[in-house]
């Protein structure tokens, strides 16, 4: 069964990319491809939830936060995505 699940996974790209999210700017984030943007948003969602939240993704909240983040990054292209997320998080509290 596990073997079948492994076979169903997409193959690893020939040229894997390492993303340093601690130094990525909003401009780099916005200019990333769809897969990269989705990966970063998913990582950020988990990172900022921390250990205290349950392992639940509310897609409505996720999409709303992604839109806020995208709007903020478009207006602030030179800020790091980590700093952008912290500023957005403080505004929504």
PDB file of N, CA and C in Angstrom:
ATOM      1  N   UNK A   1       0.833  -1.187   0.000  1.00  0.00           N
ATOM      2  CA  UNK A   1       0.000   0.000   0.000  1.00  0.00           C
ATOM      3  C   UNK A   1       0.879   1.251   0.000  1.00  0.00           C
ATOM      4  N   UNK A   2       1.872   1.308   0.877  1.00  0.00           N
ATOM      5  CA  UNK A   2       2.773   2.459   0.929  1.00  0.00           C
ATOM      6  C   UNK A   2       3.523   2.608  -0.378  1.00  0.00           C
ATOM      7  N   UNK A   3       3.938   1.488  -0.963  1.00  0.00           N
ATOM      8  CA  UNK A   3       4.649   1.519  -2.236  1.00  0.00           C
ATOM      9  C   UNK A   3       3.785   2.149  -3.323  1.00  0.00           C
ATOM     10  N   UNK A   4       2.498   1.814  -3.338  1.00  0.00           N
ATOM     11  CA  UNK A   4       1.579   2.382  -4.326  1.00  0.00           C
ATOM     12  C   UNK A   4       1.443   3.888  -4.127  1.00  0.00           C
ATOM     13  N   UNK A   5       1.414   4.339  -2.879  1.00  0.00           N
ATOM     14  CA  UNK A   5       1.321   5.772  -2.598  1.00  0.00           C
ATOM     15  C   UNK A   5       2.567   6.502  -3.075  1.00  0.00           C
ATOM     16  N   UNK A   6       3.722   5.902  -2.902  1.00  0.00           N
ATOM     17  CA  UNK A   6       4.974   6.520  -3.347  1.00  0.00           C
ATOM     18  C   UNK A   6       4.985   6.632  -4.869  1.00  0.00           C
ATOM     19  N   UNK A   7       4.501   5.621  -5.552  1.00  0.00           N
ATOM     20  CA  UNK A   7       4.456   5.655  -7.009  1.00  0.00           C
ATOM     21  C   UNK A   7       3.507   6.733  -7.525  1.00  0.00           C
ATOM     22  N   UNK A   8       2.488   7.067  -6.735  1.00  0.00           N
ATOM     23  CA  UNK A   8       1.512   8.071  -7.152  1.00  0.00           C
ATOM     24  C   UNK A   8       2.047   9.491  -7.006  1.00  0.00           C
ATOM     25  N   UNK A   9       3.097   9.674  -6.236  1.00  0.00           N
ATOM     26  CA  UNK A   9       3.658  11.009  -6.047  1.00  0.00           C
ATOM     27  C   UNK A   9       4.310  11.496  -7.335  1.00  0.00           C
ATOM     28  N   UNK A  10       4.186  12.806  -7.599  1.00  0.00           N
ATOM     29  CA  UNK A  10       4.850  13.326  -8.798  1.00  0.00           C
ATOM     30  C   UNK A  10       6.361  13.199  -8.656  1.00  0.00           C
ATOM     31  N   UNK A  11       7.047  13.080  -9.760  1.00  0.00           N
ATOM     32  CA  UNK A  11       8.499  12.959  -9.709  1.00  0.00           C
ATOM     33  C   UNK A  11       9.126  14.279  -9.292  1.00  0.00           C
ATOM     34  N   UNK A  12      10.287  14.201  -8.704  1.00  0.00           N
ATOM     35  CA  UNK A  12      11.014  15.378  -8.256  1.00  0.00           C
ATOM     36  C   UNK A  12      11.566  16.094  -9.481  1.00  0.00           C
ATOM     37  N   UNK A  13      11.431  17.437  -9.525  1.00  0.00           N
ATOM     38  CA  UNK A  13      11.962  18.143 -10.684  1.00  0.00           C
ATOM     39  C   UNK A  13      13.457  17.919 -10.839  1.00  0.00           C
ATOM     40  N   UNK A  14      13.924  17.952 -12.075  1.00  0.00           N
ATOM     41  CA  UNK A  14      15.338  17.716 -12.362  1.00  0.00           C
ATOM     42  C   UNK A  14      16.218  18.778 -11.725  1.00  0.00           C
ATOM     43  N   UNK A  15      15.713  19.954 -11.548  1.00  0.00           N
ATOM     44  CA  UNK A  15      16.495  21.031 -10.955  1.00  0.00           C
ATOM     45  C   UNK A  15      15.751  21.599  -9.745  1.00  0.00           C
ATOM     46  N   UNK A  16      15.916  20.935  -8.623  1.00  0.00           N
ATOM     47  CA  UNK A  16      15.260  21.363  -7.396  1.00  0.00           C
ATOM     48  C   UNK A  16      15.772  22.737  -6.987  1.00  0.00           C
ATOM     49  N   UNK A  17      14.916  23.493  -6.340  1.00  0.00           N
ATOM     50  CA  UNK A  17      15.244  24.851  -5.922  1.00  0.00           C
ATOM     51  C   UNK A  17      15.229  24.905  -4.403  1.00  0.00           C
ATOM     52  N   UNK A  18      16.157  25.605  -3.824  1.00  0.00           N
ATOM     53  CA  UNK A  18      16.183  25.837  -2.389  1.00  0.00           C
ATOM     54  C   UNK A  18      15.693  27.252  -2.156  1.00  0.00           C
ATOM     55  N   UNK A  19      14.649  27.397  -1.347  1.00  0.00           N
ATOM     56  CA  UNK A  19      14.091  28.714  -1.046  1.00  0.00           C
ATOM     57  C   UNK A  19      14.493  29.124   0.361  1.00  0.00           C
ATOM     58  N   UNK A  20      15.181  30.256   0.483  1.00  0.00           N
ATOM     59  CA  UNK A  20      15.510  30.796   1.800  1.00  0.00           C
ATOM     60  C   UNK A  20      14.436  31.820   2.133  1.00  0.00           C
ATOM     61  N   UNK A  21      13.424  31.373   2.844  1.00  0.00           N
ATOM     62  CA  UNK A  21      12.292  32.237   3.132  1.00  0.00           C
ATOM     63  C   UNK A  21      12.653  33.377   4.074  1.00  0.00           C
ATOM     64  N   UNK A  22      13.739  33.236   4.810  1.00  0.00           N
ATOM     65  CA  UNK A  22      14.147  34.302   5.727  1.00  0.00           C
ATOM     66  C   UNK A  22      14.681  35.524   4.981  1.00  0.00           C
ATOM     67  N   UNK A  23      15.093  35.343   3.722  1.00  0.00           N
ATOM     68  CA  UNK A  23      15.623  36.473   2.951  1.00  0.00           C
ATOM     69  C   UNK A  23      14.774  36.810   1.725  1.00  0.00           C
ATOM     70  N   UNK A  24      13.739  36.035   1.462  1.00  0.00           N
ATOM     71  CA  UNK A  24      12.898  36.282   0.278  1.00  0.00           C
ATOM     72  C   UNK A  24      12.131  37.593   0.444  1.00  0.00           C
ATOM     73  N   UNK A  25      12.160  38.411  -0.600  1.00  0.00           N
ATOM     74  CA  UNK A  25      11.404  39.668  -0.575  1.00  0.00           C
ATOM     75  C   UNK A  25      10.003  39.443  -1.134  1.00  0.00           C
ATOM     76  N   UNK A  26       9.153  40.405  -0.879  1.00  0.00           N
ATOM     77  CA  UNK A  26       7.800  40.345  -1.442  1.00  0.00           C
ATOM     78  C   UNK A  26       7.849  40.314  -2.966  1.00  0.00           C
ATOM     79  N   UNK A  27       8.773  41.056  -3.557  1.00  0.00           N
ATOM     80  CA  UNK A  27       8.907  41.069  -5.015  1.00  0.00           C
ATOM     81  C   UNK A  27       9.248  39.671  -5.526  1.00  0.00           C
ATOM     82  N   UNK A  28      10.191  39.009  -4.872  1.00  0.00           N
ATOM     83  CA  UNK A  28      10.564  37.651  -5.270  1.00  0.00           C
ATOM     84  C   UNK A  28       9.376  36.698  -5.110  1.00  0.00           C
ATOM     85  N   UNK A  29       8.636  36.877  -4.047  1.00  0.00           N
ATOM     86  CA  UNK A  29       7.463  36.046  -3.792  1.00  0.00           C
ATOM     87  C   UNK A  29       6.434  36.223  -4.909  1.00  0.00           C
ATOM     88  N   UNK A  30       6.102  37.466  -5.227  1.00  0.00           N
ATOM     89  CA  UNK A  30       5.095  37.755  -6.242  1.00  0.00           C
ATOM     90  C   UNK A  30       5.532  37.255  -7.616  1.00  0.00           C
ATOM     91  N   UNK A  31       6.823  37.340  -7.889  1.00  0.00           N
ATOM     92  CA  UNK A  31       7.336  36.905  -9.191  1.00  0.00           C
ATOM     93  C   UNK A  31       7.559  35.399  -9.278  1.00  0.00           C
ATOM     94  N   UNK A  32       7.388  34.693  -8.165  1.00  0.00           N
ATOM     95  CA  UNK A  32       7.530  33.236  -8.169  1.00  0.00           C
ATOM     96  C   UNK A  32       6.395  32.602  -8.950  1.00  0.00           C
ATOM     97  N   UNK A  33       6.593  31.404  -9.400  1.00  0.00           N
ATOM     98  CA  UNK A  33       5.544  30.690 -10.110  1.00  0.00           C
ATOM     99  C   UNK A  33       4.429  30.271  -9.167  1.00  0.00           C
ATOM    100  N   UNK A  34       3.329  29.804  -9.738  1.00  0.00           N
ATOM    101  CA  UNK A  34       2.177  29.393  -8.933  1.00  0.00           C
ATOM    102  C   UNK A  34       2.544  28.362  -7.873  1.00  0.00           C
ATOM    103  N   UNK A  35       3.332  27.350  -8.259  1.00  0.00           N
ATOM    104  CA  UNK A  35       3.708  26.309  -7.300  1.00  0.00           C
ATOM    105  C   UNK A  35       4.517  26.887  -6.147  1.00  0.00           C
ATOM    106  N   UNK A  36       5.453  27.785  -6.469  1.00  0.00           N
ATOM    107  CA  UNK A  36       6.285  28.392  -5.427  1.00  0.00           C
ATOM    108  C   UNK A  36       5.438  29.250  -4.493  1.00  0.00           C
ATOM    109  N   UNK A  37       4.521  30.027  -5.048  1.00  0.00           N
ATOM    110  CA  UNK A  37       3.657  30.883  -4.235  1.00  0.00           C
ATOM    111  C   UNK A  37       2.801  30.026  -3.309  1.00  0.00           C
ATOM    112  N   UNK A  38       2.211  28.966  -3.833  1.00  0.00           N
ATOM    113  CA  UNK A  38       1.380  28.082  -3.012  1.00  0.00           C
ATOM    114  C   UNK A  38       2.194  27.430  -1.896  1.00  0.00           C
ATOM    115  N   UNK A  39       3.410  27.015  -2.233  1.00  0.00           N
ATOM    116  CA  UNK A  39       4.264  26.372  -1.238  1.00  0.00           C
ATOM    117  C   UNK A  39       4.604  27.348  -0.104  1.00  0.00           C
ATOM    118  N   UNK A  40       4.960  28.563  -0.468  1.00  0.00           N
ATOM    119  CA  UNK A  40       5.324  29.576   0.536  1.00  0.00           C
ATOM    120  C   UNK A  40       4.116  29.911   1.408  1.00  0.00           C
ATOM    121  N   UNK A  41       2.954  30.109   0.804  1.00  0.00           N
ATOM    122  CA  UNK A  41       1.752  30.437   1.578  1.00  0.00           C
ATOM    123  C   UNK A  41       1.373  29.317   2.534  1.00  0.00           C
ATOM    124  N   UNK A  42       1.508  28.081   2.087  1.00  0.00           N
ATOM    125  CA  UNK A  42       1.197  26.947   2.955  1.00  0.00           C
ATOM    126  C   UNK A  42       2.184  26.863   4.114  1.00  0.00           C
ATOM    127  N   UNK A  43       3.474  27.073   3.823  1.00  0.00           N
ATOM    128  CA  UNK A  43       4.480  27.054   4.883  1.00  0.00           C
ATOM    129  C   UNK A  43       4.186  28.155   5.902  1.00  0.00           C
ATOM    130  N   UNK A  44       3.888  29.356   5.402  1.00  0.00           N
ATOM    131  CA  UNK A  44       3.628  30.482   6.308  1.00  0.00           C
ATOM    132  C   UNK A  44       2.405  30.228   7.171  1.00  0.00           C
ATOM    133  N   UNK A  45       1.381  29.622   6.606  1.00  0.00           N
ATOM    134  CA  UNK A  45       0.177  29.311   7.369  1.00  0.00           C
ATOM    135  C   UNK A  45       0.510  28.406   8.546  1.00  0.00           C
ATOM    136  N   UNK A  46       1.284  27.365   8.292  1.00  0.00           N
ATOM    137  CA  UNK A  46       1.680  26.457   9.368  1.00  0.00           C
ATOM    138  C   UNK A  46       2.630  27.097  10.365  1.00  0.00           C
ATOM    139  N   UNK A  47       3.584  27.860   9.866  1.00  0.00           N
ATOM    140  CA  UNK A  47       4.582  28.494  10.725  1.00  0.00           C
ATOM    141  C   UNK A  47       3.929  29.456  11.717  1.00  0.00           C
ATOM    142  N   UNK A  48       3.029  30.289  11.230  1.00  0.00           N
ATOM    143  CA  UNK A  48       2.436  31.301  12.096  1.00  0.00           C
ATOM    144  C   UNK A  48       1.323  30.758  12.979  1.00  0.00           C
ATOM    145  N   UNK A  49       0.825  29.559  12.690  1.00  0.00           N
ATOM    146  CA  UNK A  49      -0.130  28.931  13.595  1.00  0.00           C
ATOM    147  C   UNK A  49       0.589  28.409  14.828  1.00  0.00           C
ATOM    148  N   UNK A  50       1.815  27.964  14.646  1.00  0.00           N
ATOM    149  CA  UNK A  50       2.590  27.450  15.772  1.00  0.00           C
ATOM    150  C   UNK A  50       2.071  26.120  16.272  1.00  0.00           C
ATOM    151  N   UNK A  51       2.537  25.735  17.432  1.00  0.00           N
ATOM    152  CA  UNK A  51       2.183  24.435  18.009  1.00  0.00           C
ATOM    153  C   UNK A  51       0.820  24.435  18.689  1.00  0.00           C
ATOM    154  N   UNK A  52       0.292  25.617  19.031  1.00  0.00           N
ATOM    155  CA  UNK A  52      -0.937  25.639  19.812  1.00  0.00           C
ATOM    156  C   UNK A  52      -2.191  25.367  18.991  1.00  0.00           C
ATOM    157  N   UNK A  53      -2.153  25.574  17.693  1.00  0.00           N
ATOM    158  CA  UNK A  53      -3.333  25.353  16.866  1.00  0.00           C
ATOM    159  C   UNK A  53      -3.428  23.904  16.414  1.00  0.00           C
ATOM    160  N   UNK A  54      -4.658  23.487  16.165  1.00  0.00           N
ATOM    161  CA  UNK A  54      -4.878  22.142  15.646  1.00  0.00           C
ATOM    162  C   UNK A  54      -4.408  22.081  14.202  1.00  0.00           C
ATOM    163  N   UNK A  55      -4.244  20.892  13.713  1.00  0.00           N
ATOM    164  CA  UNK A  55      -3.794  20.678  12.333  1.00  0.00           C
ATOM    165  C   UNK A  55      -4.993  20.784  11.389  1.00  0.00           C
ATOM    166  N   UNK A  56      -5.538  21.995  11.305  1.00  0.00           N
ATOM    167  CA  UNK A  56      -6.712  22.245  10.478  1.00  0.00           C
ATOM    168  C   UNK A  56      -6.419  23.403   9.551  1.00  0.00           C
ATOM    169  N   UNK A  57      -6.803  23.245   8.281  1.00  0.00           N
ATOM    170  CA  UNK A  57      -6.703  24.351   7.330  1.00  0.00           C
ATOM    171  C   UNK A  57      -8.119  24.767   6.978  1.00  0.00           C
ATOM    172  N   UNK A  58      -8.494  25.977   7.356  1.00  0.00           N
ATOM    173  CA  UNK A  58      -9.777  26.550   6.975  1.00  0.00           C
ATOM    174  C   UNK A  58      -9.532  27.280   5.657  1.00  0.00           C
ATOM    175  N   UNK A  59     -10.023  26.731   4.567  1.00  0.00           N
ATOM    176  CA  UNK A  59      -9.692  27.280   3.253  1.00  0.00           C
ATOM    177  C   UNK A  59     -10.188  28.713   3.073  1.00  0.00           C
ATOM    178  N   UNK A  60     -11.317  29.062   3.677  1.00  0.00           N
ATOM    179  CA  UNK A  60     -11.802  30.443   3.572  1.00  0.00           C
ATOM    180  C   UNK A  60     -10.826  31.412   4.238  1.00  0.00           C
ATOM    181  N   UNK A  61     -10.357  31.051   5.416  1.00  0.00           N
ATOM    182  CA  UNK A  61      -9.397  31.887   6.136  1.00  0.00           C
ATOM    183  C   UNK A  61      -8.068  31.908   5.389  1.00  0.00           C
ATOM    184  N   UNK A  62      -7.646  30.756   4.888  1.00  0.00           N
ATOM    185  CA  UNK A  62      -6.381  30.662   4.154  1.00  0.00           C
ATOM    186  C   UNK A  62      -6.402  31.588   2.937  1.00  0.00           C
ATOM    187  N   UNK A  63      -7.478  31.553   2.153  1.00  0.00           N
ATOM    188  CA  UNK A  63      -7.586  32.388   0.953  1.00  0.00           C
ATOM    189  C   UNK A  63      -7.644  33.865   1.330  1.00  0.00           C
ATOM    190  N   UNK A  64      -8.393  34.201   2.370  1.00  0.00           N
ATOM    191  CA  UNK A  64      -8.483  35.601   2.807  1.00  0.00           C
ATOM    192  C   UNK A  64      -7.109  36.116   3.241  1.00  0.00           C
ATOM    193  N   UNK A  65      -6.368  35.306   3.991  1.00  0.00           N
ATOM    194  CA  UNK A  65      -5.033  35.701   4.429  1.00  0.00           C
ATOM    195  C   UNK A  65      -4.078  35.818   3.242  1.00  0.00           C
ATOM    196  N   UNK A  66      -4.200  34.907   2.280  1.00  0.00           N
ATOM    197  CA  UNK A  66      -3.348  34.949   1.088  1.00  0.00           C
ATOM    198  C   UNK A  66      -3.603  36.232   0.304  1.00  0.00           C
ATOM    199  N   UNK A  67      -4.851  36.643   0.192  1.00  0.00           N
ATOM    200  CA  UNK A  67      -5.183  37.883  -0.513  1.00  0.00           C
ATOM    201  C   UNK A  67      -4.615  39.098   0.214  1.00  0.00           C
ATOM    202  N   UNK A  68      -4.745  39.116   1.546  1.00  0.00           N
ATOM    203  CA  UNK A  68      -4.169  40.215   2.330  1.00  0.00           C
ATOM    204  C   UNK A  68      -2.665  40.276   2.133  1.00  0.00           C
ATOM    205  N   UNK A  69      -2.043  39.110   2.171  1.00  0.00           N
ATOM    206  CA  UNK A  69      -0.596  39.040   2.026  1.00  0.00           C
ATOM    207  C   UNK A  69      -0.162  39.506   0.641  1.00  0.00           C
ATOM    208  N   UNK A  70      -0.853  39.054  -0.391  1.00  0.00           N
ATOM    209  CA  UNK A  70      -0.531  39.460  -1.754  1.00  0.00           C
ATOM    210  C   UNK A  70      -0.689  40.952  -1.968  1.00  0.00           C
ATOM    211  N   UNK A  71      -1.752  41.522  -1.424  1.00  0.00           N
ATOM    212  CA  UNK A  71      -1.988  42.964  -1.537  1.00  0.00           C
ATOM    213  C   UNK A  71      -0.895  43.743  -0.827  1.00  0.00           C
ATOM    214  N   UNK A  72      -0.540  43.296   0.380  1.00  0.00           N
ATOM    215  CA  UNK A  72       0.509  43.979   1.148  1.00  0.00           C
ATOM    216  C   UNK A  72       1.847  43.888   0.421  1.00  0.00           C
ATOM    217  N   UNK A  73       2.168  42.707  -0.084  1.00  0.00           N
ATOM    218  CA  UNK A  73       3.446  42.516  -0.781  1.00  0.00           C
ATOM    219  C   UNK A  73       3.513  43.337  -2.063  1.00  0.00           C
ATOM    220  N   UNK A  74       2.411  43.441  -2.773  1.00  0.00           N
ATOM    221  CA  UNK A  74       2.401  44.239  -4.003  1.00  0.00           C
ATOM    222  C   UNK A  74       2.703  45.707  -3.692  1.00  0.00           C
ATOM    223  N   UNK A  75       2.239  46.184  -2.552  1.00  0.00           N
ATOM    224  CA  UNK A  75       2.466  47.571  -2.160  1.00  0.00           C
ATOM    225  C   UNK A  75       3.829  47.775  -1.503  1.00  0.00           C
ATOM    226  N   UNK A  76       4.477  46.695  -1.069  1.00  0.00           N
ATOM    227  CA  UNK A  76       5.750  46.769  -0.349  1.00  0.00           C
ATOM    228  C   UNK A  76       6.738  45.739  -0.898  1.00  0.00           C
ATOM    229  N   UNK A  77       7.180  45.886  -2.141  1.00  0.00           N
ATOM    230  CA  UNK A  77       7.978  44.832  -2.782  1.00  0.00           C
ATOM    231  C   UNK A  77       9.357  44.590  -2.176  1.00  0.00           C
ATOM    232  N   UNK A  78       9.913  45.547  -1.463  1.00  0.00           N
ATOM    233  CA  UNK A  78      11.271  45.372  -0.945  1.00  0.00           C
ATOM    234  C   UNK A  78      11.322  44.754   0.442  1.00  0.00           C
ATOM    235  N   UNK A  79      10.192  44.646   1.105  1.00  0.00           N
ATOM    236  CA  UNK A  79      10.178  44.081   2.459  1.00  0.00           C
ATOM    237  C   UNK A  79      10.289  42.555   2.374  1.00  0.00           C
ATOM    238  N   UNK A  80      10.872  41.934   3.386  1.00  0.00           N
ATOM    239  CA  UNK A  80      10.970  40.474   3.397  1.00  0.00           C
ATOM    240  C   UNK A  80       9.584  39.885   3.668  1.00  0.00           C
ATOM    241  N   UNK A  81       9.354  38.667   3.173  1.00  0.00           N
ATOM    242  CA  UNK A  81       8.044  38.062   3.375  1.00  0.00           C
ATOM    243  C   UNK A  81       7.780  37.767   4.853  1.00  0.00           C
ATOM    244  N   UNK A  82       8.834  37.505   5.612  1.00  0.00           N
ATOM    245  CA  UNK A  82       8.672  37.256   7.049  1.00  0.00           C
ATOM    246  C   UNK A  82       8.208  38.532   7.741  1.00  0.00           C
ATOM    247  N   UNK A  83       8.841  39.661   7.415  1.00  0.00           N
ATOM    248  CA  UNK A  83       8.423  40.934   8.009  1.00  0.00           C
ATOM    249  C   UNK A  83       7.018  41.317   7.550  1.00  0.00           C
ATOM    250  N   UNK A  84       6.705  41.046   6.294  1.00  0.00           N
ATOM    251  CA  UNK A  84       5.359  41.338   5.782  1.00  0.00           C
ATOM    252  C   UNK A  84       4.316  40.537   6.553  1.00  0.00           C
ATOM    253  N   UNK A  85       4.577  39.258   6.767  1.00  0.00           N
ATOM    254  CA  UNK A  85       3.633  38.404   7.492  1.00  0.00           C
ATOM    255  C   UNK A  85       3.445  38.892   8.920  1.00  0.00           C
ATOM    256  N   UNK A  86       4.523  39.323   9.554  1.00  0.00           N
ATOM    257  CA  UNK A  86       4.418  39.828  10.932  1.00  0.00           C
ATOM    258  C   UNK A  86       3.595  41.114  10.978  1.00  0.00           C
ATOM    259  N   UNK A  87       3.795  42.010  10.009  1.00  0.00           N
ATOM    260  CA  UNK A  87       3.026  43.256   9.979  1.00  0.00           C
ATOM    261  C   UNK A  87       1.545  42.977   9.742  1.00  0.00           C
ATOM    262  N   UNK A  88       1.234  42.061   8.859  1.00  0.00           N
ATOM    263  CA  UNK A  88      -0.152  41.712   8.583  1.00  0.00           C
ATOM    264  C   UNK A  88      -0.773  41.057   9.802  1.00  0.00           C
ATOM    265  N   UNK A  89      -0.032  40.172  10.476  1.00  0.00           N
ATOM    266  CA  UNK A  89      -0.516  39.478  11.655  1.00  0.00           C
ATOM    267  C   UNK A  89      -0.851  40.472  12.767  1.00  0.00           C
ATOM    268  N   UNK A  90      -0.018  41.480  12.957  1.00  0.00           N
ATOM    269  CA  UNK A  90      -0.272  42.482  13.994  1.00  0.00           C
ATOM    270  C   UNK A  90      -1.511  43.316  13.677  1.00  0.00           C
ATOM    271  N   UNK A  91      -1.752  43.578  12.396  1.00  0.00           N
ATOM    272  CA  UNK A  91      -2.921  44.377  11.993  1.00  0.00           C
ATOM    273  C   UNK A  91      -4.216  43.608  12.204  1.00  0.00           C
ATOM    274  N   UNK A  92      -4.181  42.308  12.053  1.00  0.00           N
ATOM    275  CA  UNK A  92      -5.411  41.532  12.138  1.00  0.00           C
ATOM    276  C   UNK A  92      -5.756  41.099  13.559  1.00  0.00           C
ATOM    277  N   UNK A  93      -4.886  41.375  14.502  1.00  0.00           N
ATOM    278  CA  UNK A  93      -5.164  40.993  15.899  1.00  0.00           C
ATOM    279  C   UNK A  93      -5.988  42.035  16.578  1.00  0.00           C
TER     280      UNK A  93
END
